[in-house]
């Protein structure tokens, strides 16, 4: 709902890599954009990160409007419920 997630195979190296994109459309304030990025990174440290480890994936998470108001727990729930991560 608040995130667009794209996954591709990483042929360049054996580790998975994550990219988090928060555009100025979300907020003009860099402080708010960085806060969203930090919350997403914290949510990824748990279950999703360990499932993606050693799978050679490139995972791009693009935040949509409304992501600025979410707590870390809500972000965790949304990312773990995403259909894309169920196949990992």
Short mmCIF file of C-alpha atoms in Angstrom, two decimals:
data_model
loop_
_atom_site.label_atom_id
_atom_site.label_comp_id
_atom_site.label_asym_id
_atom_site.label_seq_id
_atom_site.Cartn_x
_atom_site.Cartn_y
_atom_site.Cartn_z
CA UNK A 1 0.00 0.00 0.00
CA UNK A 2 2.76 2.47 0.91
CA UNK A 3 5.63 0.82 -0.97
CA UNK A 4 6.49 -0.27 -4.51
CA UNK A 5 8.89 -3.22 -4.45
CA UNK A 6 10.90 -4.53 -7.40
CA UNK A 7 13.14 -7.62 -7.23
CA UNK A 8 15.68 -8.75 -9.84
CA UNK A 9 18.47 -11.32 -9.99
CA UNK A 10 21.93 -9.95 -9.17
CA UNK A 11 24.37 -11.55 -11.58
CA UNK A 12 27.31 -9.32 -10.57
CA UNK A 13 27.78 -10.69 -7.05
CA UNK A 14 26.50 -13.41 -4.73
CA UNK A 15 25.07 -11.12 -2.05
CA UNK A 16 21.68 -9.45 -2.03
CA UNK A 17 21.52 -5.67 -2.23
CA UNK A 18 18.80 -3.30 -1.13
CA UNK A 19 18.02 0.15 -2.51
CA UNK A 20 15.55 2.46 -0.78
CA UNK A 21 14.09 5.36 -2.73
CA UNK A 22 12.17 8.20 -1.10
CA UNK A 23 11.52 11.02 -3.57
CA UNK A 24 10.80 14.67 -2.94
CA UNK A 25 7.16 13.95 -3.81
CA UNK A 26 6.90 12.35 -0.38
CA UNK A 27 8.38 15.32 1.46
CA UNK A 28 10.53 18.32 0.56
CA UNK A 29 12.33 17.93 3.88
CA UNK A 30 15.48 15.81 3.76
CA UNK A 31 15.03 15.08 7.46
CA UNK A 32 11.67 13.41 6.81
CA UNK A 33 12.95 11.47 3.78
CA UNK A 34 15.95 10.18 5.76
CA UNK A 35 13.68 9.24 8.66
CA UNK A 36 11.60 7.09 6.29
CA UNK A 37 14.75 5.45 4.93
CA UNK A 38 16.00 4.69 8.45
CA UNK A 39 12.67 3.14 9.40
CA UNK A 40 12.63 0.95 6.29
CA UNK A 41 16.23 -0.17 6.96
CA UNK A 42 15.30 -1.04 10.54
CA UNK A 43 12.30 -3.06 9.33
CA UNK A 44 14.49 -4.89 6.80
CA UNK A 45 17.00 -5.95 9.46
CA UNK A 46 14.57 -8.57 10.67
CA UNK A 47 12.91 -11.34 8.71
CA UNK A 48 13.15 -10.10 5.10
CA UNK A 49 16.88 -9.44 5.23
CA UNK A 50 17.63 -12.97 6.43
CA UNK A 51 15.37 -14.54 3.80
CA UNK A 52 17.12 -12.58 1.02
CA UNK A 53 20.63 -13.29 2.27
CA UNK A 54 22.78 -15.42 -0.10
CA UNK A 55 20.13 -15.33 -2.85
CA UNK A 56 21.86 -12.83 -5.20
CA UNK A 57 18.95 -10.40 -5.45
CA UNK A 58 18.62 -6.71 -6.16
CA UNK A 59 15.69 -5.36 -4.14
CA UNK A 60 14.42 -1.82 -4.73
CA UNK A 61 11.88 -0.36 -2.31
CA UNK A 62 10.22 2.87 -3.41
CA UNK A 63 8.18 4.69 -0.75
CA UNK A 64 4.82 6.17 -1.73
CA UNK A 65 2.86 9.02 -0.18
CA UNK A 66 1.77 8.35 3.37
CA UNK A 67 4.93 6.43 4.29
CA UNK A 68 6.14 9.34 6.42
CA UNK A 69 3.46 8.70 9.04
CA UNK A 70 4.11 4.97 9.49
CA UNK A 71 5.76 3.40 12.52
CA UNK A 72 8.53 0.80 12.20
CA UNK A 73 6.07 -1.95 13.18
CA UNK A 74 3.62 -0.92 10.45
CA UNK A 75 6.40 -0.78 7.87
CA UNK A 76 7.55 -4.24 8.96
CA UNK A 77 4.02 -5.61 8.61
CA UNK A 78 3.54 -4.07 5.15
CA UNK A 79 6.89 -5.31 3.84
CA UNK A 80 6.46 -8.82 5.24
CA UNK A 81 2.94 -9.05 3.79
CA UNK A 82 4.14 -7.99 0.35
CA UNK A 83 3.55 -10.80 -2.15
CA UNK A 84 7.04 -10.33 -3.61
CA UNK A 85 8.80 -11.46 -0.43
CA UNK A 86 6.77 -14.65 -0.01
CA UNK A 87 8.74 -16.31 -2.80
CA UNK A 88 12.11 -15.70 -1.05
#
